[in-house]
mmCIF file of C-alpha atoms and ligand atoms in Angstrom:
data_model
loop_
_atom_site.group_PDB
_atom_site.id
_atom_site.type_symbol
_atom_site.label_atom_id
_atom_site.label_comp_id
_atom_site.label_asym_id
_atom_site.label_seq_id
_atom_site.Cartn_x
_atom_site.Cartn_y
_atom_site.Cartn_z
ATOM 1 C CA MET X 1281 -17.677 -4.873 -32.581
ATOM 2 C CA TYR X 1282 -14.928 -3.047 -30.708
ATOM 3 C CA LYS X 1283 -14.671 0.720 -30.547
ATOM 4 C CA ARG X 1284 -11.717 1.509 -28.291
ATOM 5 C CA ILE X 1285 -8.669 -0.686 -28.749
ATOM 6 C CA VAL X 1286 -5.338 -0.743 -26.913
ATOM 7 C CA VAL X 1287 -2.523 -2.396 -28.861
ATOM 8 C CA LYS X 1288 0.509 -3.378 -26.776
ATOM 9 C CA LEU X 1289 3.710 -4.122 -28.637
ATOM 10 C CA GLY X 1290 6.504 -6.001 -26.967
ATOM 11 C CA THR X 1291 10.159 -5.270 -27.626
ATOM 12 C CA SER X 1292 10.457 -8.611 -29.430
ATOM 13 C CA VAL X 1293 7.755 -7.491 -31.865
ATOM 14 C CA LEU X 1294 9.254 -4.073 -32.503
ATOM 15 C CA THR X 1295 12.757 -5.380 -33.069
ATOM 16 C CA GLY X 1296 11.678 -8.591 -34.793
ATOM 17 C CA GLY X 1297 14.076 -10.343 -32.410
ATOM 18 C CA GLY X 1298 17.042 -8.291 -33.674
ATOM 19 C CA ARG X 1299 18.988 -5.523 -31.960
ATOM 20 C CA HIS X 1300 17.460 -2.581 -33.853
ATOM 21 C CA LEU X 1301 13.929 -1.293 -34.317
ATOM 22 C CA ASN X 1302 12.442 -3.204 -37.200
ATOM 23 C CA GLN X 1303 10.740 -0.475 -39.184
ATOM 24 C CA ALA X 1304 9.185 -2.880 -41.662
ATOM 25 C CA ARG X 1305 7.365 -4.463 -38.724
ATOM 26 C CA MET X 1306 6.416 -1.113 -37.303
ATOM 27 C CA VAL X 1307 4.944 0.188 -40.553
ATOM 28 C CA ASP X 1308 2.866 -2.947 -40.823
ATOM 29 C CA ILE X 1309 1.475 -2.269 -37.344
ATOM 30 C CA ALA X 1310 0.861 1.406 -38.136
ATOM 31 C CA ARG X 1311 -0.975 0.338 -41.324
ATOM 32 C CA GLN X 1312 -3.322 -1.906 -39.359
ATOM 33 C CA CYS X 1313 -3.925 0.718 -36.675
ATOM 34 C CA ALA X 1314 -4.602 3.296 -39.405
ATOM 35 C CA ALA X 1315 -7.192 1.039 -41.058
ATOM 36 C CA LEU X 1316 -9.073 0.758 -37.761
ATOM 37 C CA TYR X 1317 -8.682 4.470 -37.099
ATOM 38 C CA GLU X 1318 -10.194 5.224 -40.512
ATOM 39 C CA GLU X 1319 -13.218 3.142 -39.554
ATOM 40 C CA GLY X 1320 -13.714 5.429 -36.555
ATOM 41 C CA ASN X 1321 -12.106 3.326 -33.843
ATOM 42 C CA ASP X 1322 -10.088 4.862 -31.022
ATOM 43 C CA ILE X 1323 -6.586 3.414 -31.016
ATOM 44 C CA VAL X 1324 -4.079 3.575 -28.151
ATOM 45 C CA VAL X 1325 -0.606 2.182 -28.762
ATOM 46 C CA CYS X 1326 1.403 0.929 -25.823
ATOM 47 C CA THR X 1327 4.957 0.676 -27.081
ATOM 48 C CA SER X 1328 8.026 -0.983 -25.632
ATOM 49 C CA ALA X 1329 11.575 -1.010 -27.019
ATOM 50 C CA ALA X 1330 12.744 2.395 -25.757
ATOM 51 C CA VAL X 1331 15.682 0.774 -24.005
ATOM 52 C CA ALA X 1332 16.509 -1.399 -27.021
ATOM 53 C CA ALA X 1333 16.272 1.595 -29.365
ATOM 54 C CA GLY X 1334 18.506 3.702 -27.116
ATOM 55 C CA ARG X 1335 21.135 1.017 -26.927
ATOM 56 C CA ALA X 1336 21.155 0.727 -30.719
ATOM 57 C CA HIS X 1337 21.204 4.501 -31.264
ATOM 58 C CA LEU X 1338 24.249 4.870 -29.015
ATOM 59 C CA ASN X 1339 25.884 2.029 -30.897
ATOM 60 C CA PHE X 1340 25.785 -0.572 -28.127
ATOM 61 C CA PRO X 1341 28.186 1.012 -25.619
ATOM 62 C CA SER X 1342 29.462 -1.351 -22.954
ATOM 63 C CA LEU X 1343 27.916 0.157 -19.849
ATOM 64 C CA PRO X 1344 27.452 -1.557 -16.498
ATOM 65 C CA PRO X 1345 24.079 -3.361 -16.232
ATOM 66 C CA THR X 1346 22.744 -0.769 -13.796
ATOM 67 C CA ILE X 1347 19.417 1.010 -13.578
ATOM 68 C CA THR X 1348 21.197 4.240 -14.496
ATOM 69 C CA SER X 1349 22.396 2.747 -17.780
ATOM 70 C CA LYS X 1350 18.829 1.687 -18.537
ATOM 71 C CA GLN X 1351 17.597 5.166 -17.732
ATOM 72 C CA LEU X 1352 20.160 6.573 -20.133
ATOM 73 C CA PHE X 1353 19.124 4.177 -22.894
ATOM 74 C CA ALA X 1354 15.443 4.848 -22.264
ATOM 75 C CA ALA X 1355 15.900 8.644 -22.397
ATOM 76 C CA VAL X 1356 17.669 8.379 -25.750
ATOM 77 C CA GLY X 1357 15.569 5.541 -27.127
ATOM 78 C CA GLN X 1358 12.159 6.949 -26.272
ATOM 79 C CA LEU X 1359 12.920 9.817 -28.616
ATOM 80 C CA GLN X 1360 14.000 7.457 -31.400
ATOM 81 C CA LEU X 1361 10.907 5.377 -30.874
ATOM 82 C CA MET X 1362 8.603 8.376 -31.089
ATOM 83 C CA ARG X 1363 10.360 9.703 -34.193
ATOM 84 C CA VAL X 1364 9.646 6.429 -35.947
ATOM 85 C CA TRP X 1365 6.045 6.206 -34.750
ATOM 86 C CA GLU X 1366 5.371 9.807 -35.708
ATOM 87 C CA ARG X 1367 6.790 9.305 -39.196
ATOM 88 C CA LEU X 1368 4.917 6.045 -39.768
ATOM 89 C CA PHE X 1369 1.533 7.362 -38.614
ATOM 90 C CA ASP X 1370 2.178 10.457 -40.679
ATOM 91 C CA ILE X 1371 2.030 8.282 -43.811
ATOM 92 C CA TYR X 1372 -1.638 7.769 -42.971
ATOM 93 C CA ASN X 1373 -2.137 11.398 -42.001
ATOM 94 C CA ILE X 1374 -2.664 10.466 -38.361
ATOM 95 C CA ARG X 1375 -1.281 12.583 -35.519
ATOM 96 C CA VAL X 1376 0.235 10.950 -32.439
ATOM 97 C CA GLY X 1377 0.845 12.154 -28.867
ATOM 98 C CA GLN X 1378 3.228 10.749 -26.286
ATOM 99 C CA ILE X 1379 2.150 9.777 -22.774
ATOM 100 C CA LEU X 1380 4.771 8.497 -20.353
ATOM 101 C CA LEU X 1381 3.415 7.009 -17.153
ATOM 102 C CA THR X 1382 4.607 5.441 -13.945
ATOM 103 C CA ARG X 1383 2.582 3.752 -11.226
ATOM 104 C CA SER X 1384 2.797 6.925 -9.135
ATOM 105 C CA ASP X 1385 0.835 8.785 -11.817
ATOM 106 C CA VAL X 1386 -2.225 6.703 -11.019
ATOM 107 C CA GLU X 1387 -1.683 5.952 -7.316
ATOM 108 C CA ASN X 1388 -4.101 8.477 -6.016
ATOM 109 C CA ARG X 1389 -7.505 9.082 -7.443
ATOM 110 C CA GLN X 1390 -6.812 12.698 -8.386
ATOM 111 C CA ARG X 1391 -3.774 11.819 -10.474
ATOM 112 C CA TYR X 1392 -5.599 8.860 -11.998
ATOM 113 C CA ILE X 1393 -8.344 11.195 -13.175
ATOM 114 C CA ASN X 1394 -5.757 13.649 -14.524
ATOM 115 C CA ALA X 1395 -4.145 10.869 -16.532
ATOM 116 C CA ARG X 1396 -7.528 9.743 -17.802
ATOM 117 C CA ASP X 1397 -8.368 13.296 -18.854
ATOM 118 C CA ALA X 1398 -5.149 13.472 -20.883
ATOM 119 C CA PHE X 1399 -6.087 10.302 -22.788
ATOM 120 C CA THR X 1400 -9.635 11.528 -23.307
ATOM 121 C CA ALA X 1401 -8.406 14.858 -24.680
ATOM 122 C CA LEU X 1402 -6.139 13.132 -27.206
ATOM 123 C CA LEU X 1403 -8.788 10.635 -28.277
ATOM 124 C CA ASP X 1404 -11.460 13.333 -28.562
ATOM 125 C CA HIS X 1405 -9.155 15.163 -30.971
ATOM 126 C CA ARG X 1406 -8.490 12.002 -32.959
ATOM 127 C CA VAL X 1407 -4.850 11.891 -31.846
ATOM 128 C CA VAL X 1408 -3.405 8.415 -31.256
ATOM 129 C CA PRO X 1409 -1.837 8.228 -27.769
ATOM 130 C CA ILE X 1410 1.464 6.366 -27.760
ATOM 131 C CA VAL X 1411 2.245 5.208 -24.239
ATOM 132 C CA ASN X 1412 5.281 3.833 -22.475
ATOM 133 C CA GLU X 1413 6.512 3.687 -18.916
ATOM 134 C CA ASN X 1414 8.584 6.728 -18.037
ATOM 135 C CA ASP X 1415 11.682 4.565 -17.749
ATOM 136 C CA ALA X 1416 14.122 7.480 -17.675
ATOM 137 C CA VAL X 1417 12.934 8.571 -14.228
ATOM 138 C CA ALA X 1418 10.878 5.710 -12.812
ATOM 139 C CA THR X 1419 12.550 4.173 -9.800
ATOM 140 C CA GLU X 1420 11.654 0.699 -8.593
ATOM 141 C CA GLU X 1421 9.109 1.910 -6.019
ATOM 142 C CA ILE X 1422 7.078 3.963 -8.459
ATOM 143 C CA ARG X 1423 7.206 1.906 -11.630
ATOM 144 C CA VAL X 1424 4.716 -0.556 -13.025
ATOM 145 C CA GLY X 1425 7.733 -2.546 -14.161
ATOM 146 C CA ASP X 1426 6.557 -4.132 -17.388
ATOM 147 C CA ASN X 1427 4.500 -2.945 -20.312
ATOM 148 C CA ASP X 1428 2.022 -5.825 -20.124
ATOM 149 C CA ASN X 1429 0.692 -4.608 -16.785
ATOM 150 C CA LEU X 1430 1.078 -1.020 -17.962
ATOM 151 C CA SER X 1431 -1.133 -1.728 -20.968
ATOM 152 C CA ALA X 1432 -3.793 -3.331 -18.741
ATOM 153 C CA LEU X 1433 -3.723 -0.230 -16.603
ATOM 154 C CA VAL X 1434 -4.112 1.945 -19.693
ATOM 155 C CA ALA X 1435 -6.933 -0.234 -21.051
ATOM 156 C CA THR X 1436 -8.724 0.136 -17.714
ATOM 157 C CA LEU X 1437 -7.995 3.858 -17.555
ATOM 158 C CA VAL X 1438 -9.447 4.584 -21.014
ATOM 159 C CA SER X 1439 -12.304 2.047 -20.617
ATOM 160 C CA ALA X 1440 -11.123 0.115 -23.669
ATOM 161 C CA ASP X 1441 -13.209 -2.624 -25.252
ATOM 162 C CA LEU X 1442 -10.225 -4.686 -26.345
ATOM 163 C CA LEU X 1443 -6.571 -5.075 -25.336
ATOM 164 C CA ILE X 1444 -4.287 -6.845 -27.820
ATOM 165 C CA LEU X 1445 -0.962 -7.999 -26.383
ATOM 166 C CA LEU X 1446 1.362 -8.664 -29.295
ATOM 167 C CA THR X 1447 4.450 -10.716 -28.646
ATOM 168 C CA ASP X 1448 6.800 -13.207 -30.315
ATOM 169 C CA GLN X 1449 4.607 -16.190 -29.335
ATOM 170 C CA PRO X 1450 1.335 -17.149 -31.051
ATOM 171 C CA GLY X 1451 -0.406 -17.213 -27.654
ATOM 172 C CA LEU X 1452 -0.587 -19.381 -24.575
ATOM 173 C CA PHE X 1453 0.194 -23.103 -25.006
ATOM 174 C CA THR X 1454 -0.736 -26.218 -23.067
ATOM 175 C CA ALA X 1455 2.998 -26.927 -22.652
ATOM 176 C CA ASP X 1456 6.258 -25.304 -23.695
ATOM 177 C CA PRO X 1457 6.189 -25.544 -27.527
ATOM 178 C CA ARG X 1458 10.006 -25.382 -27.708
ATOM 179 C CA SER X 1459 10.449 -28.610 -25.807
ATOM 180 C CA ASN X 1460 7.112 -30.378 -26.204
ATOM 181 C CA PRO X 1461 5.911 -31.203 -29.748
ATOM 182 C CA ASN X 1462 2.424 -31.946 -28.401
ATOM 183 C CA ALA X 1463 1.980 -28.437 -27.059
ATOM 184 C CA GLU X 1464 -1.240 -26.884 -28.321
ATOM 185 C CA LEU X 1465 -2.342 -23.290 -28.529
ATOM 186 C CA ILE X 1466 -5.103 -22.446 -26.051
ATOM 187 C CA PRO X 1467 -7.689 -20.488 -28.082
ATOM 188 C CA GLU X 1468 -9.736 -19.201 -25.167
ATOM 189 C CA VAL X 1469 -9.277 -18.814 -21.414
ATOM 190 C CA ARG X 1470 -12.247 -18.349 -19.123
ATOM 191 C CA LYS X 1471 -10.572 -19.353 -15.890
ATOM 192 C CA ILE X 1472 -7.084 -18.377 -14.767
ATOM 193 C CA ASP X 1473 -6.000 -21.055 -12.331
ATOM 194 C CA GLU X 1474 -2.745 -22.344 -10.886
ATOM 195 C CA THR X 1475 -2.172 -24.744 -13.806
ATOM 196 C CA LEU X 1476 -2.348 -21.874 -16.256
ATOM 197 C CA ARG X 1477 -0.099 -19.695 -14.113
ATOM 198 C CA GLY X 1478 2.387 -22.561 -13.998
ATOM 199 C CA LEU X 1479 2.306 -22.921 -17.784
ATOM 200 C CA ALA X 1480 2.865 -19.207 -18.240
ATOM 201 C CA SER X 1481 5.786 -19.049 -15.842
ATOM 202 C CA GLY X 1482 7.756 -21.459 -18.012
ATOM 203 C CA SER X 1483 7.809 -19.226 -21.052
ATOM 204 C CA VAL X 1484 10.081 -16.296 -21.724
ATOM 205 C CA SER X 1485 10.577 -13.940 -24.592
ATOM 206 C CA GLY X 1486 13.904 -12.547 -25.702
ATOM 207 C CA LEU X 1487 14.373 -8.836 -25.129
ATOM 208 C CA GLY X 1488 11.389 -7.473 -23.238
ATOM 209 C CA THR X 1489 10.766 -7.322 -19.524
ATOM 210 C CA GLY X 1490 7.656 -9.444 -19.353
ATOM 211 C CA GLY X 1491 7.081 -13.080 -20.231
ATOM 212 C CA MET X 1492 3.766 -14.916 -20.248
ATOM 213 C CA THR X 1493 3.416 -14.410 -16.482
ATOM 214 C CA THR X 1494 3.048 -10.654 -16.789
ATOM 215 C CA LYS X 1495 0.769 -11.141 -19.817
ATOM 216 C CA LEU X 1496 -1.472 -13.350 -17.730
ATOM 217 C CA GLN X 1497 -1.506 -10.773 -14.911
ATOM 218 C CA ALA X 1498 -2.376 -8.081 -17.433
ATOM 219 C CA ALA X 1499 -5.100 -10.193 -19.023
ATOM 220 C CA ASN X 1500 -6.549 -10.898 -15.602
ATOM 221 C CA THR X 1501 -6.688 -7.236 -14.611
ATOM 222 C CA ALA X 1502 -8.161 -6.114 -17.914
ATOM 223 C CA ARG X 1503 -10.840 -8.815 -18.160
ATOM 224 C CA HIS X 1504 -11.992 -7.970 -14.625
ATOM 225 C CA ALA X 1505 -12.307 -4.368 -15.773
ATOM 226 C CA GLY X 1506 -14.628 -5.539 -18.563
ATOM 227 C CA VAL X 1507 -12.036 -5.545 -21.363
ATOM 228 C CA ASP X 1508 -11.601 -8.439 -23.834
ATOM 229 C CA VAL X 1509 -7.949 -9.453 -24.105
ATOM 230 C CA VAL X 1510 -6.051 -11.309 -26.831
ATOM 231 C CA ILE X 1511 -2.443 -12.484 -26.704
ATOM 232 C CA ALA X 1512 -1.097 -13.115 -30.208
ATOM 233 C CA ALA X 1513 2.034 -13.015 -32.336
ATOM 234 C CA GLY X 1514 2.930 -9.623 -33.774
ATOM 235 C CA SER X 1515 4.353 -11.350 -36.854
ATOM 236 C CA GLU X 1516 1.044 -12.995 -37.755
ATOM 237 C CA ARG X 1517 -0.349 -11.509 -40.973
ATOM 238 C CA ASP X 1518 -2.929 -8.743 -40.329
ATOM 239 C CA VAL X 1519 -3.112 -9.854 -36.717
ATOM 240 C CA ILE X 1520 -4.641 -6.650 -35.335
ATOM 241 C CA LEU X 1521 -7.309 -6.512 -38.040
ATOM 242 C CA ARG X 1522 -8.194 -10.166 -37.659
ATOM 243 C CA VAL X 1523 -8.393 -10.032 -33.872
ATOM 244 C CA THR X 1524 -10.609 -6.958 -33.944
ATOM 245 C CA ALA X 1525 -12.845 -8.633 -36.539
ATOM 246 C CA GLY X 1526 -13.414 -11.401 -33.991
ATOM 247 C CA GLU X 1527 -11.368 -14.063 -35.760
ATOM 248 C CA LEU X 1528 -9.869 -16.667 -33.431
ATOM 249 C CA VAL X 1529 -6.206 -15.718 -33.483
ATOM 250 C CA GLY X 1530 -3.940 -16.330 -30.480
ATOM 251 C CA THR X 1531 -5.400 -16.751 -27.006
ATOM 252 C CA ARG X 1532 -8.530 -14.819 -26.127
ATOM 253 C CA PHE X 1533 -9.670 -13.899 -22.596
ATOM 254 C CA PRO X 1534 -13.287 -12.750 -22.713
ATOM 255 C CA ALA X 1535 -14.181 -9.847 -20.441
ATOM 256 C CA LEU X 1536 -15.788 -10.819 -17.151
ATOM 257 C CA GLY X 1537 -18.928 -8.749 -16.832
ATOM 258 C CA SER X 1538 -19.421 -5.247 -18.028
ATOM 259 C CA ARG X 1539 -17.049 -2.341 -17.688
ATOM 260 C CA LEU X 1540 -16.381 -1.153 -14.167
ATOM 261 C CA GLU X 1541 -17.445 2.271 -13.061
ATOM 262 C CA SER X 1542 -14.552 4.668 -12.772
ATOM 263 C CA ARG X 1543 -13.857 4.393 -9.045
ATOM 264 C CA LYS X 1544 -13.825 0.609 -9.103
ATOM 265 C CA ALA X 1545 -11.590 0.623 -12.164
ATOM 266 C CA TRP X 1546 -9.172 2.787 -10.227
ATOM 267 C CA ILE X 1547 -9.178 0.384 -7.268
ATOM 268 C CA LEU X 1548 -8.357 -2.423 -9.689
ATOM 269 C CA ALA X 1549 -5.690 -0.716 -11.762
ATOM 270 C CA GLY X 1550 -4.390 2.216 -9.746
ATOM 271 C CA PRO X 1551 -2.650 1.747 -6.416
ATOM 272 C CA LYS X 1552 -0.401 -1.179 -5.678
ATOM 273 C CA PRO X 1553 -1.882 -3.212 -2.798
ATOM 274 C CA ALA X 1554 -0.155 -2.201 0.432
ATOM 275 C CA GLY X 1555 -1.169 -5.292 2.395
ATOM 276 C CA ARG X 1556 -3.117 -8.530 2.452
ATOM 277 C CA LEU X 1557 -6.063 -9.771 4.466
ATOM 278 C CA ILE X 1558 -6.480 -13.511 4.823
ATOM 279 C CA VAL X 1559 -10.118 -14.333 5.471
ATOM 280 C CA ASP X 1560 -12.010 -17.386 6.686
ATOM 281 C CA ALA X 1561 -14.368 -19.507 4.574
ATOM 282 C CA GLY X 1562 -17.519 -17.736 5.788
ATOM 283 C CA ALA X 1563 -16.174 -14.311 4.847
ATOM 284 C CA ALA X 1564 -14.918 -15.624 1.491
ATOM 285 C CA GLU X 1565 -18.385 -16.904 0.697
ATOM 286 C CA ALA X 1566 -20.050 -13.697 1.871
ATOM 287 C CA ILE X 1567 -17.930 -11.429 -0.330
ATOM 288 C CA CYS X 1568 -17.714 -13.721 -3.381
ATOM 289 C CA PHE X 1569 -21.262 -15.017 -3.586
ATOM 290 C CA LYS X 1570 -23.472 -12.762 -1.499
ATOM 291 C CA GLY X 1571 -22.186 -9.317 -2.418
ATOM 292 C CA ARG X 1572 -21.428 -8.504 1.222
ATOM 293 C CA SER X 1573 -18.790 -6.315 2.808
ATOM 294 C CA LEU X 1574 -15.823 -7.858 4.596
ATOM 295 C CA LEU X 1575 -16.312 -7.676 8.357
ATOM 296 C CA PRO X 1576 -13.457 -7.774 10.878
ATOM 297 C CA ALA X 1577 -14.980 -11.008 12.216
ATOM 298 C CA GLY X 1578 -13.968 -12.837 9.035
ATOM 299 C CA VAL X 1579 -10.371 -11.595 8.982
ATOM 300 C CA ARG X 1580 -7.916 -14.274 10.073
ATOM 301 C CA LYS X 1581 -4.620 -12.583 9.413
ATOM 302 C CA VAL X 1582 -3.355 -9.138 8.457
ATOM 303 C CA GLU X 1583 -0.147 -8.821 6.448
ATOM 304 C CA GLY X 1584 1.772 -5.661 5.627
ATOM 305 C CA ASP X 1585 1.541 -2.162 6.929
ATOM 306 C CA PHE X 1586 -1.199 -0.014 5.467
ATOM 307 C CA LEU X 1587 -3.314 2.982 6.314
ATOM 308 C CA ARG X 1588 -7.056 3.418 6.222
ATOM 309 C CA GLY X 1589 -7.844 4.167 2.553
ATOM 310 C CA ASP X 1590 -4.986 2.074 1.161
ATOM 311 C CA THR X 1591 -5.659 -0.760 -1.255
ATOM 312 C CA VAL X 1592 -5.412 -4.299 0.084
ATOM 313 C CA LEU X 1593 -5.686 -7.758 -1.396
ATOM 314 C CA ILE X 1594 -8.162 -10.184 0.135
ATOM 315 C CA LEU X 1595 -7.169 -13.852 0.050
ATOM 316 C CA ASP X 1596 -8.754 -17.079 1.217
ATOM 317 C CA SER X 1597 -7.019 -19.469 3.598
ATOM 318 C CA ALA X 1598 -5.322 -21.208 0.618
ATOM 319 C CA HIS X 1599 -3.944 -17.774 -0.345
ATOM 320 C CA ARG X 1600 -6.035 -17.527 -3.498
ATOM 321 C CA GLU X 1601 -6.760 -13.925 -4.465
ATOM 322 C CA LEU X 1602 -10.440 -13.214 -3.979
ATOM 323 C CA ALA X 1603 -10.706 -9.470 -4.198
ATOM 324 C CA ARG X 1604 -9.051 -6.088 -4.022
ATOM 325 C CA GLY X 1605 -10.481 -3.340 -1.902
ATOM 326 C CA ILE X 1606 -9.980 -0.217 0.143
ATOM 327 C CA ALA X 1607 -9.172 -0.809 3.797
ATOM 328 C CA GLY X 1608 -11.545 0.831 6.265
ATOM 329 C CA TYR X 1609 -8.993 0.508 9.080
ATOM 330 C CA THR X 1610 -5.200 0.650 9.363
ATOM 331 C CA ALA X 1611 -3.257 -2.607 9.477
ATOM 332 C CA ALA X 1612 -2.515 -2.023 13.169
ATOM 333 C CA ASP X 1613 -6.210 -1.521 13.963
ATOM 334 C CA LEU X 1614 -7.252 -4.539 11.923
ATOM 335 C CA ARG X 1615 -4.785 -6.731 13.784
ATOM 336 C CA LYS X 1616 -6.526 -5.703 17.002
ATOM 337 C CA ILE X 1617 -10.049 -6.299 15.711
ATOM 338 C CA ALA X 1618 -9.452 -9.334 13.446
ATOM 339 C CA GLY X 1619 -11.941 -12.035 14.393
ATOM 340 C CA CYS X 1620 -14.009 -9.792 16.617
ATOM 341 C CA ARG X 1621 -17.666 -8.889 16.218
ATOM 342 C CA SER X 1622 -18.451 -5.481 14.781
ATOM 343 C CA ASP X 1623 -20.131 -4.478 18.080
ATOM 344 C CA ASP X 1624 -16.833 -4.952 19.876
ATOM 345 C CA ILE X 1625 -14.741 -2.698 17.617
ATOM 346 C CA GLU X 1626 -15.156 0.402 19.744
ATOM 347 C CA ALA X 1627 -14.322 -1.420 22.955
ATOM 348 C CA ARG X 1628 -11.118 -2.797 21.432
ATOM 349 C CA LEU X 1629 -9.908 0.356 19.721
ATOM 350 C CA GLY X 1630 -11.503 3.126 21.750
ATOM 351 C CA TYR X 1631 -13.081 4.439 18.534
ATOM 352 C CA THR X 1632 -14.734 3.107 15.411
ATOM 353 C CA TYR X 1633 -14.829 3.887 11.704
ATOM 354 C CA GLY X 1634 -17.839 1.668 11.236
ATOM 355 C CA ASP X 1635 -18.630 -2.024 11.064
ATOM 356 C CA VAL X 1636 -16.666 -3.103 8.042
ATOM 357 C CA ALA X 1637 -13.040 -3.883 7.264
ATOM 358 C CA VAL X 1638 -13.637 -3.395 3.519
ATOM 359 C CA HIS X 1639 -16.952 -2.047 2.298
ATOM 360 C CA ARG X 1640 -18.550 -3.899 -0.608
ATOM 361 C CA ASN X 1641 -18.669 -0.661 -2.649
ATOM 362 C CA ASP X 1642 -14.904 -0.489 -2.272
ATOM 363 C CA LEU X 1643 -14.332 -4.090 -3.295
ATOM 364 C CA ILE X 1644 -13.562 -5.672 -6.675
ATOM 365 C CA LEU X 1645 -13.828 -9.436 -6.981
ATOM 366 C CA LEU X 1646 -10.889 -11.174 -8.674
ATOM 367 C CA THR X 1647 -12.422 -14.620 -8.944
ATOM 368 C CA ASP X 1648 -13.447 -16.153 -12.289
HETATM 369 N N1 LIG D 537 9.318 0.158 -21.040
HETATM 370 C C1 LIG D 537 10.325 -0.692 -21.565
HETATM 371 C C2 LIG D 537 10.941 -0.122 -22.837
HETATM 372 O O1 LIG D 537 10.331 0.695 -23.495
HETATM 373 C C3 LIG D 537 9.812 -2.074 -21.912
HETATM 374 C C4 LIG D 537 9.210 -2.819 -20.764
HETATM 375 C C5 LIG D 537 8.722 -4.196 -21.218
HETATM 376 O O2 LIG D 537 9.313 -4.775 -22.130
HETATM 377 O O3 LIG D 537 7.761 -4.691 -20.644
HETATM 378 O O4 LIG D 537 12.023 -0.453 -23.198
#
């Protein structure tokens, strides 16, 4: 059913809620991954808990809560983490390779392709890539920031069929299960709307960076890239095997459409949007339902400072995200030509790069 599977493990899963890596948990995960591997599946593990492992390995020193302390813990802990993963996969005679990424490694198309080639090389040689953010060196500007979004990026990068986000919650609930006894698990999500985003923002998990909000963002990115996504509890018996067998465990987000071709996948998962274009109703309809390009005439407002070729978000007048695309003009140019007919572009700017603000081939819809 699924061939290429990305398994993302939150810190809460890997520590079992404690302060140390929980190796009993980790061997259980390795066992499940190994079973799938034996069946011929490609497995990519996206692991968290480097910071937690580093803190434990250094015996919980009282350091200031600075980024530098985190970098220190990550540098030490990443090694501990990999030692454990290597040993556990070794039980099953499976080799692993480490890939540490930051957002800047996928920002431009060339680097994105380089990263993809590294994954492909490992998978072609039946090596299981174990991925984390490069926390020891990643500064705020260049990091993805949480491993949920990182795993969606990886799933997009390797054209995965399935992304499993394992956490300390059984999935997404209709209300906060800690305070509301009537809260029910949502088995399947086909539409990510404001209500769902609101529900997700209320939930947190202990030690990791992300909560349900980042899981929802990750699920949204991956399903638009054609990847099925499941959020489930890492402690659930045989969870990875059951999810991959299609059993209804946790909350499932079916892929929207088929997998994106490489360039579109990069637009979706690679660069961080550098600005936003707010468009009128006519333009929203044209890009969402008619497969058209975005023309300057439909642009109401330009936010941010971006160059031609940068990624921008396209929003409707209620600020709902409609699409992501590559800007055909700089922010400064677009401010001058917003609302004007394509024929008038040259008169306004003194030059033209063509009729469109964002070409439809450079545009990925984000609607359900
Ligand atoms: N990369 C972080 C770590 O390994 C975890 C980030 C997250 O929990 O999302 O510690």
